Every structure is written in C-alpha cells, then in structure tokens.
Amino acid sequence: MQTLLINIKELLQVRETTVDKVSGAEMAVLPTLKNAFLLLENDTIAAFGLMRECPKIDADVTIDAKGKMVLPTWCDSHTHIVYAGNREQEFVDRINGLSYEEIANRGGGILNSAQKLNETSEADIYNQSKKRLEEVISQGTGAVEIKSGYGLTVEGELKMLRVIRKLAADYPITIKATFLGAHAFPLAYKENHSGYMDLIINEMLPKIAEENLADYIDAFLETGYFSVTETERIMEAGKKYGLRSKIHVNQFTAINGIAACVKHQALSVDHLEIVTDDDIEALKGSETMPVALPSCSYFISIPYTPARKMLNAGLPLALASDFNPGTTPSGNMNFVVATACIKMKMTPEEAINAATINGAYAMGINKTHGSITVGKKANVIITKPLNSYYELPYAFGSNHIEQVILNGTIVK
C-alpha cells in the first residue's frame, strides 16, 4: 500500500537521519521543505523531497496537499486518559476560590477519581476512555502515554492497566503504559505510608510485571504526596522489573526531587511549574527529558514552566497534555502547542519540536516517531490550507487539521 502526498506547501520536521532530541538553541530550528512530496509505504515513511525531484509513482492513493502543511503527528508523553466519570464540581469549586490542596483535603482530587474508578466496571471504563482516545487521534496525536493511578488498590490499578492494554490492541495509535500506583495515599493508608509503599512494591508491581502491563513507573513527588525518599524507593523497585521511571515533580514545590530523578536515570520529569537554578544544573547533560504541561497551568491557574530560562540554559523541553479529569480535561495537543507559545513564550519552532521529536523521546519512541525520516512510522497530520505553520498556534481556537494518517492509513 503506497500513499503519495504531492504539492505540499511545507513539510515540517524533516530530518534525513533521526535525532534523539533537540536542546537549547537547537530547538529554535525546525527543518522544513517547501513544495514537497512525501511517500508512505504500508506503515512506514519511504521517501520525501522537493516536488521537482518527485519520482513517477503509481501510488494506491495520491493526496494533493496544495496550500497545506504536513507534519508528524503529536507525541503526547503524559496523560491520564483512562478514568471514570469526571470532576466538574471541582472545576466550579476552584472558580469559587478553593485551591487544589483544599479540594484534596476534603476528599476531592485524586481520591475522588479513585473512588469512582473502583466503583466502575472495566468494560465501562474502557468505553469511556476509548471516546477520549478517538478524540485525541482526530486532533492529531499519533502516540500517547497513558498512566494508571486512579485505582490505588491492587485490583483498581490492574483494571486500569488492562484497559490501557486493550486500547493499544484496538486502535492504530502507539500507546505506552505507565504504572502510577504512587499517585496519592489512599485514605486507608493516610497514617501508614510505609504500608502503602509495601503494597505497591510487594503486591502491585509483581502482578503488573507478571501480566506485562506497564512500560514505565511513575510517582507524584510532591509536598503532601510522595517524598523524595519514597519516590526513590519506587524508582528502585521499578528498575527490578525493567520499568524506567517518568516522574511527576515540581508542580507546586521544589524539594530536590529533580536531582533524585536524574540520579536514577528517569526518562522524564514532568510538570516543572516551579524550577530552581539547582534543578537546571541537575538536568544539564543528563538523559532525563523535562516535560511541561501548559494546559494544566492554564486550567488551574498555577505558574507556567519557565521555558525560556530552561532553553537559555541549554536544556531540551517536551510538551504534553496531562489529559486528566481534575486538572486538564483536554488532550488537545494543538492547544498545548499554542499555549506554550502564548504563555511560555516558546517560538512555534520550539513548540513543534517539543511536541514531536522531544515528546517521542520522553516516551522512549524517538527511533520510530516524532519526525519525517525515512524508516519511521507513517504518522502525519495534513492541515487545511494555511498561510504558514505560524497559524497553528496563532489561530489557537480553530481546527486546522484536515486529515490524520496513522500507520499509513487515513483515519476516518
């Protein structure tokens, strides 16, 4: 099966050879080709170049992309798409002046979602979650990481991870699963943190490994949640089962968590609304990808990740949606990219790099996703006619996507 895209106004994120990630000043460079073609063969990118070099190909499908942009699908490396119900009442509570911490202290937040999830059947959770997954696919996401963490019981966490596995089997999008049993301490363990840690490490992890349900392990490293010491114990336990860590950190406070994550070779550190000079020094030269979640900052009115400070220090940065019922009930990566430009002062080039190649790195799939490179997955977005790719973040409320192709097939 060959699909040929011709007369592409501008083909974005073109890389002759794959790069692992882009950092610092490199992020301001987005390689493109104007008046280009792109050949997809089965589920793989087979060739690309300028139209004047386009070979005569009798493709099964030919798409005239005149006036349109073509770019790799978004790689969303941090989501909580699998959940039950919603937390719309907490949305109103925040409007009325309650903080995240106040809502959590009265039984809301993560514990609210955990109660709903444990009361909901696996089939119902799947049916709710697949609608969200279909929505983000239509919005141009071609790879997504999905976390557990709303079970907080052995069966609840297993149930979530089984739903994630079923979604991965049923849909063409690439899915990575992350075990987030260390999301919050359940009420039954509020005064017995070590008991819940033992439950995660001695009961949850072995069963998850036995069923091969997770690719990564995560913890909410934050004041009032999991301490640095507790998170290090989680990271060490994950390593024993081949699960590299991707950690929530520095959302509200900086407690030297980033240095601990770097020490344990975490693949990513996510949120980073608060970033100190020491945190930046810890990240320099490391293999750990910082991940910003700007639509979370937008929705609950907390600071935005200091992107300019981090990029000026030579760091890489990825963007992700944080799609979840409490603090970011949206997985729209187009809005994430626009918000990064508008509120974090990232250039369109930096934001697109952050949401494609660096997002792929943050979920361990940069060899196969995140750029227009021969041999990578045939996952692309075809926009509607645009003046330039600057219009993607500029006209932030418009749907600029005309077609999405995953694994070489147009998504209907």
mmCIF file of C-alpha atoms in Angstrom:
data_model
loop_
_atom_site.group_PDB
_atom_site.id
_atom_site.type_symbol
_atom_site.label_atom_id
_atom_site.label_comp_id
_atom_site.label_asym_id
_atom_site.label_seq_id
_atom_site.Cartn_x
_atom_site.Cartn_y
_atom_site.Cartn_z
ATOM 1 C CA MET A 1 0.000 0.000 0.000
ATOM 2 C CA GLN A 2 1.538 3.276 -1.163
ATOM 3 C CA THR A 3 0.227 6.739 -0.328
ATOM 4 C CA LEU A 4 1.784 9.718 -2.096
ATOM 5 C CA LEU A 5 1.336 13.279 -0.859
ATOM 6 C CA ILE A 6 2.194 15.859 -3.513
ATOM 7 C CA ASN A 7 2.426 19.659 -3.785
ATOM 8 C CA ILE A 8 2.863 20.013 -0.011
ATOM 9 C CA LYS A 9 3.168 23.733 0.720
ATOM 10 C CA GLU A 10 5.601 22.979 3.561
ATOM 11 C CA LEU A 11 6.724 19.648 5.007
ATOM 12 C CA LEU A 12 7.732 20.161 8.644
ATOM 13 C CA GLN A 13 10.189 18.389 10.951
ATOM 14 C CA VAL A 14 12.202 16.865 8.099
ATOM 15 C CA ARG A 15 15.286 15.022 9.295
ATOM 16 C CA GLU A 16 17.497 12.961 6.991
ATOM 17 C CA THR A 17 18.730 10.965 9.961
ATOM 18 C CA THR A 18 16.909 10.650 13.243
ATOM 19 C CA VAL A 19 17.998 12.690 16.246
ATOM 20 C CA ASP A 20 17.328 11.585 19.801
ATOM 21 C CA LYS A 21 16.174 15.026 20.952
ATOM 22 C CA VAL A 22 16.854 18.714 20.421
ATOM 23 C CA SER A 23 18.074 21.034 23.176
ATOM 24 C CA GLY A 24 18.616 24.706 23.891
ATOM 25 C CA ALA A 25 19.223 26.826 20.781
ATOM 26 C CA GLU A 26 18.683 23.756 18.539
ATOM 27 C CA MET A 27 15.018 23.867 19.453
ATOM 28 C CA ALA A 28 14.578 27.118 17.541
ATOM 29 C CA VAL A 29 15.427 25.292 14.296
ATOM 30 C CA LEU A 30 12.602 23.373 12.615
ATOM 31 C CA PRO A 31 13.840 21.811 9.356
ATOM 32 C CA THR A 32 11.264 22.076 6.542
ATOM 33 C CA LEU A 33 10.885 21.609 2.794
ATOM 34 C CA LYS A 34 8.662 23.860 0.667
ATOM 35 C CA ASN A 35 6.740 22.488 -2.310
ATOM 36 C CA ALA A 36 7.465 18.919 -1.304
ATOM 37 C CA PHE A 37 6.291 15.336 -1.692
ATOM 38 C CA LEU A 38 6.033 12.538 0.866
ATOM 39 C CA LEU A 39 5.756 8.822 0.070
ATOM 40 C CA LEU A 40 4.309 6.413 2.625
ATOM 41 C CA GLU A 41 4.648 2.682 2.058
ATOM 42 C CA ASN A 42 2.471 0.488 4.249
ATOM 43 C CA ASP A 43 3.090 1.838 7.772
ATOM 44 C CA THR A 44 6.463 3.482 7.050
ATOM 45 C CA ILE A 45 7.835 6.712 5.596
ATOM 46 C CA ALA A 46 9.511 5.598 2.351
ATOM 47 C CA ALA A 47 10.728 8.846 0.767
ATOM 48 C CA PHE A 48 10.364 12.629 0.736
ATOM 49 C CA GLY A 49 11.839 15.565 -1.118
ATOM 50 C CA LEU A 50 11.133 18.553 -3.312
ATOM 51 C CA MET A 51 8.361 18.225 -5.914
ATOM 52 C CA ARG A 52 10.811 18.776 -8.727
ATOM 53 C CA GLU A 53 12.565 15.576 -7.572
ATOM 54 C CA CYS A 54 9.386 13.542 -7.125
ATOM 55 C CA PRO A 55 9.701 10.216 -8.952
ATOM 56 C CA LYS A 56 6.874 8.921 -11.122
ATOM 57 C CA ILE A 57 4.954 6.668 -8.743
ATOM 58 C CA ASP A 58 1.737 4.810 -9.415
ATOM 59 C CA ALA A 59 0.614 5.028 -5.779
ATOM 60 C CA ASP A 60 -2.544 3.391 -4.455
ATOM 61 C CA VAL A 61 -3.621 6.746 -3.020
ATOM 62 C CA THR A 62 -2.456 10.192 -4.118
ATOM 63 C CA ILE A 63 -3.282 13.247 -1.987
ATOM 64 C CA ASP A 64 -2.815 16.741 -3.388
ATOM 65 C CA ALA A 65 -1.718 18.839 -0.404
ATOM 66 C CA LYS A 66 -1.559 22.143 -2.277
ATOM 67 C CA GLY A 67 -1.588 25.036 0.187
ATOM 68 C CA LYS A 68 -1.334 22.678 3.165
ATOM 69 C CA MET A 69 1.228 21.853 5.821
ATOM 70 C CA VAL A 70 2.252 18.287 6.602
ATOM 71 C CA LEU A 71 3.960 17.396 9.861
ATOM 72 C CA PRO A 72 4.489 14.384 12.127
ATOM 73 C CA THR A 73 1.616 13.574 14.450
ATOM 74 C CA TRP A 74 1.920 14.859 18.002
ATOM 75 C CA CYS A 75 3.641 12.651 20.595
ATOM 76 C CA ASP A 76 1.818 13.203 23.897
ATOM 77 C CA SER A 77 4.087 11.768 26.583
ATOM 78 C CA HIS A 78 1.960 12.448 29.684
ATOM 79 C CA THR A 79 -1.752 11.629 30.008
ATOM 80 C CA HIS A 80 -4.285 10.064 32.369
ATOM 81 C CA ILE A 81 -6.882 9.294 29.663
ATOM 82 C CA VAL A 82 -8.215 6.179 31.419
ATOM 83 C CA TYR A 83 -10.576 7.266 34.192
ATOM 84 C CA ALA A 84 -14.209 7.038 35.289
ATOM 85 C CA GLY A 85 -16.666 9.917 35.443
ATOM 86 C CA ASN A 86 -15.350 13.460 35.777
ATOM 87 C CA ARG A 87 -14.651 16.155 38.372
ATOM 88 C CA GLU A 88 -16.693 19.038 37.012
ATOM 89 C CA GLN A 89 -17.839 20.037 40.531
ATOM 90 C CA GLU A 90 -14.203 20.658 41.483
ATOM 91 C CA PHE A 91 -13.937 22.967 38.466
ATOM 92 C CA VAL A 92 -16.692 25.093 39.975
ATOM 93 C CA ASP A 93 -15.124 24.811 43.440
ATOM 94 C CA ARG A 94 -11.912 26.336 42.075
ATOM 95 C CA ILE A 95 -13.870 29.162 40.465
ATOM 96 C CA ASN A 96 -15.352 29.781 43.911
ATOM 97 C CA GLY A 97 -11.892 30.117 45.427
ATOM 98 C CA LEU A 98 -10.834 26.668 46.661
ATOM 99 C CA SER A 99 -7.243 25.626 45.956
ATOM 100 C CA TYR A 100 -6.027 22.261 44.658
ATOM 101 C CA GLU A 101 -4.850 21.404 48.176
ATOM 102 C CA GLU A 102 -8.138 22.428 49.804
ATOM 103 C CA ILE A 103 -10.138 20.302 47.350
ATOM 104 C CA ALA A 104 -7.850 17.323 48.011
ATOM 105 C CA ASN A 105 -8.083 17.749 51.785
ATOM 106 C CA ARG A 106 -11.855 17.408 51.695
ATOM 107 C CA GLY A 107 -11.840 14.171 49.710
ATOM 108 C CA GLY A 108 -11.631 15.593 46.198
ATOM 109 C CA GLY A 109 -8.834 15.358 43.679
ATOM 110 C CA ILE A 110 -7.129 12.042 43.008
ATOM 111 C CA LEU A 111 -9.028 10.236 45.789
ATOM 112 C CA ASN A 112 -12.335 11.327 44.234
ATOM 113 C CA SER A 113 -11.299 9.779 40.908
ATOM 114 C CA ALA A 114 -10.065 6.643 42.680
ATOM 115 C CA GLN A 115 -13.432 6.103 44.355
ATOM 116 C CA LYS A 116 -15.266 6.485 41.041
ATOM 117 C CA LEU A 117 -12.877 4.166 39.233
ATOM 118 C CA ASN A 118 -13.117 1.398 41.807
ATOM 119 C CA GLU A 119 -16.913 1.586 41.610
ATOM 120 C CA THR A 120 -16.906 1.293 37.797
ATOM 121 C CA SER A 121 -16.604 -1.883 35.736
ATOM 122 C CA GLU A 122 -13.623 -2.493 33.468
ATOM 123 C CA ALA A 123 -15.922 -2.543 30.427
ATOM 124 C CA ASP A 124 -17.459 0.810 31.347
ATOM 125 C CA ILE A 125 -14.029 2.388 31.960
ATOM 126 C CA TYR A 126 -12.915 1.133 28.537
ATOM 127 C CA ASN A 127 -15.993 2.593 26.813
ATOM 128 C CA GLN A 128 -15.497 5.977 28.490
ATOM 129 C CA SER A 129 -11.774 6.040 27.739
ATOM 130 C CA LYS A 130 -11.991 4.989 24.088
ATOM 131 C CA LYS A 131 -14.056 8.102 23.308
ATOM 132 C CA ARG A 132 -11.272 10.277 24.686
ATOM 133 C CA LEU A 133 -8.678 8.331 22.724
ATOM 134 C CA GLU A 134 -10.661 8.709 19.486
ATOM 135 C CA GLU A 135 -10.906 12.439 20.149
ATOM 136 C CA VAL A 136 -7.151 12.950 20.585
ATOM 137 C CA ILE A 137 -6.447 10.893 17.456
ATOM 138 C CA SER A 138 -8.749 13.206 15.490
ATOM 139 C CA GLN A 139 -6.796 16.147 16.939
ATOM 140 C CA GLY A 140 -3.526 14.830 15.504
ATOM 141 C CA THR A 141 -1.996 12.762 18.306
ATOM 142 C CA GLY A 142 -0.257 9.687 16.915
ATOM 143 C CA ALA A 143 1.454 8.387 20.059
ATOM 144 C CA VAL A 144 0.329 8.693 23.660
ATOM 145 C CA GLU A 145 1.493 7.632 27.104
ATOM 146 C CA ILE A 146 -1.340 6.665 29.467
ATOM 147 C CA LYS A 147 -0.920 6.308 33.234
ATOM 148 C CA SER A 148 -2.761 4.293 35.832
ATOM 149 C CA GLY A 149 -3.044 5.885 39.279
ATOM 150 C CA TYR A 150 -6.772 6.214 39.882
ATOM 151 C CA GLY A 151 -7.087 2.729 41.333
ATOM 152 C CA LEU A 152 -4.804 2.939 44.373
ATOM 153 C CA THR A 153 -5.734 -0.685 45.096
ATOM 154 C CA VAL A 154 -4.246 -3.834 43.599
ATOM 155 C CA GLU A 155 -7.349 -4.615 41.559
ATOM 156 C CA GLY A 156 -8.007 -0.986 40.632
ATOM 157 C CA GLU A 157 -4.514 -0.451 39.238
ATOM 158 C CA LEU A 158 -4.599 -3.754 37.346
ATOM 159 C CA LYS A 159 -8.013 -2.857 35.944
ATOM 160 C CA MET A 160 -6.713 0.463 34.589
ATOM 161 C CA LEU A 161 -3.627 -1.098 33.028
ATOM 162 C CA ARG A 162 -5.724 -3.824 31.374
ATOM 163 C CA VAL A 163 -7.927 -1.113 29.847
ATOM 164 C CA ILE A 164 -4.803 0.632 28.525
ATOM 165 C CA ARG A 165 -3.612 -2.657 27.016
ATOM 166 C CA LYS A 166 -6.985 -3.196 25.321
ATOM 167 C CA LEU A 167 -6.961 0.334 23.888
ATOM 168 C CA ALA A 168 -3.467 -0.315 22.492
ATOM 169 C CA ALA A 169 -4.721 -3.501 20.831
ATOM 170 C CA ASP A 170 -7.874 -1.922 19.387
ATOM 171 C CA TYR A 171 -6.569 1.393 17.995
ATOM 172 C CA PRO A 172 -3.808 2.293 15.485
ATOM 173 C CA ILE A 173 -2.215 4.869 17.815
ATOM 174 C CA THR A 174 1.025 3.937 19.595
ATOM 175 C CA ILE A 175 0.389 3.654 23.350
ATOM 176 C CA LYS A 176 2.867 3.402 26.214
ATOM 177 C CA ALA A 177 1.550 2.367 29.644
ATOM 178 C CA THR A 178 2.854 3.788 32.909
ATOM 179 C CA PHE A 179 2.146 2.360 36.363
ATOM 180 C CA LEU A 180 1.313 5.218 38.755
ATOM 181 C CA GLY A 181 0.242 3.416 41.907
ATOM 182 C CA ALA A 182 2.187 6.104 43.801
ATOM 183 C CA HIS A 183 -0.254 8.849 42.785
ATOM 184 C CA ALA A 184 -1.673 9.534 46.264
ATOM 185 C CA PHE A 185 -2.009 7.735 49.577
ATOM 186 C CA PRO A 186 -5.459 6.121 49.910
ATOM 187 C CA LEU A 187 -7.488 7.064 52.985
ATOM 188 C CA ALA A 188 -6.877 3.626 54.480
ATOM 189 C CA TYR A 189 -3.129 4.342 54.425
ATOM 190 C CA LYS A 190 -3.226 8.039 55.297
ATOM 191 C CA GLU A 191 -1.294 7.390 58.523
ATOM 192 C CA ASN A 192 0.559 4.341 57.219
ATOM 193 C CA HIS A 193 2.677 5.427 54.283
ATOM 194 C CA SER A 194 5.095 2.527 54.623
ATOM 195 C CA GLY A 195 2.187 0.091 54.442
ATOM 196 C CA TYR A 196 1.023 1.517 51.119
ATOM 197 C CA MET A 197 4.592 1.568 49.798
ATOM 198 C CA ASP A 198 4.817 -2.139 50.660
ATOM 199 C CA LEU A 199 1.521 -2.749 48.819
ATOM 200 C CA ILE A 200 2.860 -1.050 45.666
ATOM 201 C CA ILE A 201 6.221 -2.784 45.732
ATOM 202 C CA ASN A 202 5.349 -6.239 47.048
ATOM 203 C CA GLU A 203 1.872 -6.801 45.586
ATOM 204 C CA MET A 204 1.095 -4.442 42.704
ATOM 205 C CA LEU A 205 4.441 -4.498 40.915
ATOM 206 C CA PRO A 206 4.864 -8.308 40.755
ATOM 207 C CA LYS A 207 1.352 -8.764 39.332
ATOM 208 C CA ILE A 208 1.838 -5.957 36.794
ATOM 209 C CA ALA A 209 5.143 -7.496 35.714
ATOM 210 C CA GLU A 210 3.596 -10.960 35.502
ATOM 211 C CA GLU A 211 0.966 -9.694 33.040
ATOM 212 C CA ASN A 212 3.468 -7.353 31.302
ATOM 213 C CA LEU A 213 1.053 -4.441 31.756
ATOM 214 C CA ALA A 214 3.440 -1.473 32.033
ATOM 215 C CA ASP A 215 6.352 0.121 30.182
ATOM 216 C CA TYR A 216 7.230 2.723 32.835
ATOM 217 C CA ILE A 217 6.734 3.584 36.508
ATOM 218 C CA ASP A 218 5.742 6.952 37.968
ATOM 219 C CA ALA A 219 5.163 8.692 41.306
ATOM 220 C CA PHE A 220 3.728 12.061 42.357
ATOM 221 C CA LEU A 221 6.842 13.502 44.009
ATOM 222 C CA GLU A 222 5.405 16.499 45.822
ATOM 223 C CA THR A 223 4.939 18.025 49.270
ATOM 224 C CA GLY A 224 1.981 16.228 50.847
ATOM 225 C CA TYR A 225 2.218 13.285 48.440
ATOM 226 C CA PHE A 226 5.352 11.155 47.916
ATOM 227 C CA SER A 227 8.626 12.332 49.430
ATOM 228 C CA VAL A 228 11.992 12.169 47.688
ATOM 229 C CA THR A 229 12.910 9.113 49.746
ATOM 230 C CA GLU A 230 9.627 7.358 48.975
ATOM 231 C CA THR A 231 9.927 8.171 45.273
ATOM 232 C CA GLU A 232 13.486 6.848 45.159
ATOM 233 C CA ARG A 233 12.210 3.599 46.639
ATOM 234 C CA ILE A 234 9.554 3.438 43.896
ATOM 235 C CA MET A 235 12.146 4.106 41.185
ATOM 236 C CA GLU A 236 14.453 1.403 42.550
ATOM 237 C CA ALA A 237 11.595 -1.104 42.725
ATOM 238 C CA GLY A 238 10.627 -0.322 39.134
ATOM 239 C CA LYS A 239 14.160 -0.966 37.906
ATOM 240 C CA LYS A 240 13.989 -4.519 39.248
ATOM 241 C CA TYR A 241 11.127 -5.182 36.830
ATOM 242 C CA GLY A 242 12.662 -3.308 33.902
ATOM 243 C CA LEU A 243 10.426 -0.254 34.359
ATOM 244 C CA ARG A 244 12.221 3.031 33.840
ATOM 245 C CA SER A 245 10.766 5.997 35.716
ATOM 246 C CA LYS A 246 8.810 9.026 34.463
ATOM 247 C CA ILE A 247 8.094 11.206 37.478
ATOM 248 C CA HIS A 248 5.595 13.961 38.385
ATOM 249 C CA VAL A 249 7.738 16.594 40.117
ATOM 250 C CA ASN A 250 7.913 20.323 40.990
ATOM 251 C CA GLN A 251 4.243 21.033 40.303
ATOM 252 C CA PHE A 252 3.785 23.113 43.464
ATOM 253 C CA THR A 253 7.074 22.975 45.362
ATOM 254 C CA ALA A 254 10.767 22.284 44.714
ATOM 255 C CA ILE A 255 12.139 19.747 47.224
ATOM 256 C CA ASN A 256 15.252 18.496 45.369
ATOM 257 C CA GLY A 257 13.180 15.893 43.568
ATOM 258 C CA ILE A 258 14.634 16.560 40.127
ATOM 259 C CA ALA A 259 18.185 15.761 41.256
ATOM 260 C CA ALA A 260 16.923 12.453 42.668
ATOM 261 C CA CYS A 261 15.173 11.622 39.398
ATOM 262 C CA VAL A 262 18.314 12.374 37.369
ATOM 263 C CA LYS A 263 20.344 10.211 39.755
ATOM 264 C CA HIS A 264 18.015 7.300 38.999
ATOM 265 C CA GLN A 265 18.152 7.927 35.203
ATOM 266 C CA ALA A 266 14.479 8.849 34.939
ATOM 267 C CA LEU A 267 13.374 9.091 31.313
ATOM 268 C CA SER A 268 11.397 12.253 32.055
ATOM 269 C CA VAL A 269 10.468 14.698 34.809
ATOM 270 C CA ASP A 270 7.031 16.189 34.251
ATOM 271 C CA HIS A 271 5.176 19.372 35.344
ATOM 272 C CA LEU A 272 8.091 21.638 36.425
ATOM 273 C CA GLU A 273 5.913 24.656 37.101
ATOM 274 C CA ILE A 274 8.498 25.514 39.766
ATOM 275 C CA VAL A 275 12.133 25.241 38.615
ATOM 276 C CA THR A 276 15.167 26.358 40.606
ATOM 277 C CA ASP A 277 18.714 27.030 39.432
ATOM 278 C CA ASP A 278 19.771 23.822 41.191
ATOM 279 C CA ASP A 279 17.140 21.889 39.232
ATOM 280 C CA ILE A 280 18.515 23.253 35.961
ATOM 281 C CA GLU A 281 22.056 22.300 36.955
ATOM 282 C CA ALA A 282 20.876 18.777 37.822
ATOM 283 C CA LEU A 283 19.273 18.364 34.388
ATOM 284 C CA LYS A 284 22.249 19.653 32.371
ATOM 285 C CA GLY A 285 23.948 16.859 30.470
ATOM 286 C CA SER A 286 21.512 14.228 31.734
ATOM 287 C CA GLU A 287 19.406 11.741 29.767
ATOM 288 C CA THR A 288 16.259 12.982 31.538
ATOM 289 C CA MET A 289 13.741 14.948 29.446
ATOM 290 C CA PRO A 290 11.954 17.863 31.161
ATOM 291 C CA VAL A 291 8.254 17.872 30.206
ATOM 292 C CA ALA A 292 5.975 20.903 30.505
ATOM 293 C CA LEU A 293 2.180 20.636 30.767
ATOM 294 C CA PRO A 294 0.937 24.146 29.906
ATOM 295 C CA SER A 295 -2.763 23.346 29.641
ATOM 296 C CA CYS A 296 -2.670 22.210 33.297
ATOM 297 C CA SER A 297 -1.263 25.609 34.286
ATOM 298 C CA TYR A 298 -3.981 27.231 32.165
ATOM 299 C CA PHE A 299 -6.825 25.226 33.692
ATOM 300 C CA ILE A 300 -5.962 25.520 37.399
ATOM 301 C CA SER A 301 -4.213 28.911 37.239
ATOM 302 C CA ILE A 302 -0.776 27.918 38.502
ATOM 303 C CA PRO A 303 2.580 29.163 37.121
ATOM 304 C CA TYR A 304 3.792 28.016 33.711
ATOM 305 C CA THR A 305 7.014 26.059 33.305
ATOM 306 C CA PRO A 306 9.813 28.649 32.779
ATOM 307 C CA ALA A 307 10.627 27.509 29.262
ATOM 308 C CA ARG A 308 12.815 30.452 28.281
ATOM 309 C CA LYS A 309 15.026 30.056 31.351
ATOM 310 C CA MET A 310 15.419 26.343 30.670
ATOM 311 C CA LEU A 311 16.117 26.675 26.938
ATOM 312 C CA ASN A 312 18.570 29.513 27.531
ATOM 313 C CA ALA A 313 20.402 27.141 29.877
ATOM 314 C CA GLY A 314 20.740 24.647 27.011
ATOM 315 C CA LEU A 315 18.121 22.152 28.189
ATOM 316 C CA PRO A 316 15.692 20.241 25.985
ATOM 317 C CA LEU A 317 11.955 20.514 26.664
ATOM 318 C CA ALA A 318 8.963 18.405 25.680
ATOM 319 C CA LEU A 319 5.286 19.366 25.737
ATOM 320 C CA ALA A 320 2.433 17.086 26.776
ATOM 321 C CA SER A 321 -1.261 17.469 27.572
ATOM 322 C CA ASP A 322 -1.673 15.927 31.078
ATOM 323 C CA PHE A 323 -5.210 14.910 29.957
ATOM 324 C CA ASN A 324 -6.979 14.039 33.217
ATOM 325 C CA PRO A 325 -10.364 14.614 34.874
ATOM 326 C CA GLY A 326 -9.259 17.062 37.559
ATOM 327 C CA THR A 327 -6.638 19.498 36.309
ATOM 328 C CA THR A 328 -6.592 19.171 32.493
ATOM 329 C CA PRO A 329 -9.770 17.686 30.977
ATOM 330 C CA SER A 330 -8.388 18.018 27.436
ATOM 331 C CA GLY A 331 -5.876 16.113 25.341
ATOM 332 C CA ASN A 332 -5.794 18.664 22.531
ATOM 333 C CA MET A 333 -2.105 18.965 21.676
ATOM 334 C CA ASN A 334 -2.825 21.803 19.245
ATOM 335 C CA PHE A 335 -3.971 23.879 22.225
ATOM 336 C CA VAL A 336 -0.901 22.727 24.197
ATOM 337 C CA VAL A 337 1.413 23.983 21.422
ATOM 338 C CA ALA A 338 -0.467 27.286 21.171
ATOM 339 C CA THR A 339 -0.450 27.799 24.948
ATOM 340 C CA ALA A 340 3.294 27.138 25.079
ATOM 341 C CA CYS A 341 3.788 29.897 22.511
ATOM 342 C CA ILE A 342 1.348 32.364 24.073
ATOM 343 C CA LYS A 343 2.052 31.841 27.778
ATOM 344 C CA MET A 344 5.542 30.307 27.924
ATOM 345 C CA LYS A 345 6.985 32.461 25.102
ATOM 346 C CA MET A 346 8.209 29.490 23.103
ATOM 347 C CA THR A 347 8.538 30.102 19.378
ATOM 348 C CA PRO A 348 6.378 27.971 17.048
ATOM 349 C CA GLU A 349 9.542 26.115 16.022
ATOM 350 C CA GLU A 350 10.424 25.325 19.641
ATOM 351 C CA ALA A 351 6.885 24.261 20.490
ATOM 352 C CA ILE A 352 6.568 21.957 17.476
ATOM 353 C CA ASN A 353 9.943 20.365 18.264
ATOM 354 C CA ALA A 354 8.815 19.927 21.872
ATOM 355 C CA ALA A 355 5.548 18.247 20.851
ATOM 356 C CA THR A 356 7.065 15.926 18.230
ATOM 357 C CA ILE A 357 10.679 14.725 18.482
ATOM 358 C CA ASN A 358 11.162 15.624 22.166
ATOM 359 C CA GLY A 359 7.751 14.214 23.044
ATOM 360 C CA ALA A 360 8.763 10.980 21.332
ATOM 361 C CA TYR A 361 11.989 10.893 23.382
ATOM 362 C CA ALA A 362 10.004 11.374 26.592
ATOM 363 C CA MET A 363 8.092 8.168 25.898
ATOM 364 C CA GLY A 364 11.018 6.177 24.525
ATOM 365 C CA ILE A 365 9.894 6.051 20.881
ATOM 366 C CA ASN A 366 12.140 8.642 19.217
ATOM 367 C CA LYS A 367 13.684 5.990 16.928
ATOM 368 C CA THR A 368 10.285 5.401 15.284
ATOM 369 C CA HIS A 369 8.230 8.571 15.847
ATOM 370 C CA GLY A 370 8.478 12.349 16.030
ATOM 371 C CA SER A 371 9.982 13.364 12.694
ATOM 372 C CA ILE A 372 9.671 12.970 8.929
ATOM 373 C CA THR A 373 12.509 10.488 8.495
ATOM 374 C CA VAL A 374 12.735 7.506 6.136
ATOM 375 C CA GLY A 375 12.003 4.323 8.071
ATOM 376 C CA LYS A 376 9.896 5.976 10.765
ATOM 377 C CA LYS A 377 6.181 5.375 11.288
ATOM 378 C CA ALA A 378 3.889 6.812 8.616
ATOM 379 C CA ASN A 379 2.071 9.044 11.103
ATOM 380 C CA VAL A 380 1.322 12.528 9.765
ATOM 381 C CA ILE A 381 -1.040 15.455 10.079
ATOM 382 C CA ILE A 382 -2.315 17.166 6.935
ATOM 383 C CA THR A 383 -3.574 20.647 7.741
ATOM 384 C CA LYS A 384 -6.213 22.702 5.997
ATOM 385 C CA PRO A 385 -4.763 25.402 3.700
ATOM 386 C CA LEU A 386 -2.652 27.783 5.833
ATOM 387 C CA ASN A 387 -0.587 30.906 5.238
ATOM 388 C CA SER A 388 2.270 29.419 7.280
ATOM 389 C CA TYR A 389 2.755 26.992 10.144
ATOM 390 C CA TYR A 390 2.740 30.008 12.477
ATOM 391 C CA GLU A 391 -1.024 29.937 12.012
ATOM 392 C CA LEU A 392 -1.211 26.682 14.022
ATOM 393 C CA PRO A 393 -0.536 28.420 17.389
ATOM 394 C CA TYR A 394 -1.687 31.867 16.253
ATOM 395 C CA ALA A 395 -5.306 30.956 15.481
ATOM 396 C CA PHE A 396 -5.450 28.830 18.624
ATOM 397 C CA GLY A 397 -9.207 28.314 18.680
ATOM 398 C CA SER A 398 -9.510 26.960 15.143
ATOM 399 C CA ASN A 399 -9.306 23.355 13.993
ATOM 400 C CA HIS A 400 -6.530 23.404 11.405
ATOM 401 C CA ILE A 401 -6.436 19.645 10.803
ATOM 402 C CA GLU A 402 -7.909 18.220 7.615
ATOM 403 C CA GLN A 403 -6.657 14.627 7.797
ATOM 404 C CA VAL A 404 -4.682 12.384 10.126
ATOM 405 C CA ILE A 405 -2.729 9.380 8.836
ATOM 406 C CA LEU A 406 -1.657 6.670 11.280
ATOM 407 C CA ASN A 407 0.460 3.700 10.195
ATOM 408 C CA GLY A 408 -0.014 4.772 6.580
ATOM 409 C CA THR A 409 -3.834 4.702 6.765
ATOM 410 C CA ILE A 410 -6.135 7.724 6.734
ATOM 411 C CA VAL A 411 -8.113 7.892 9.991
ATOM 412 C CA LYS A 412 -11.814 8.037 9.220
#
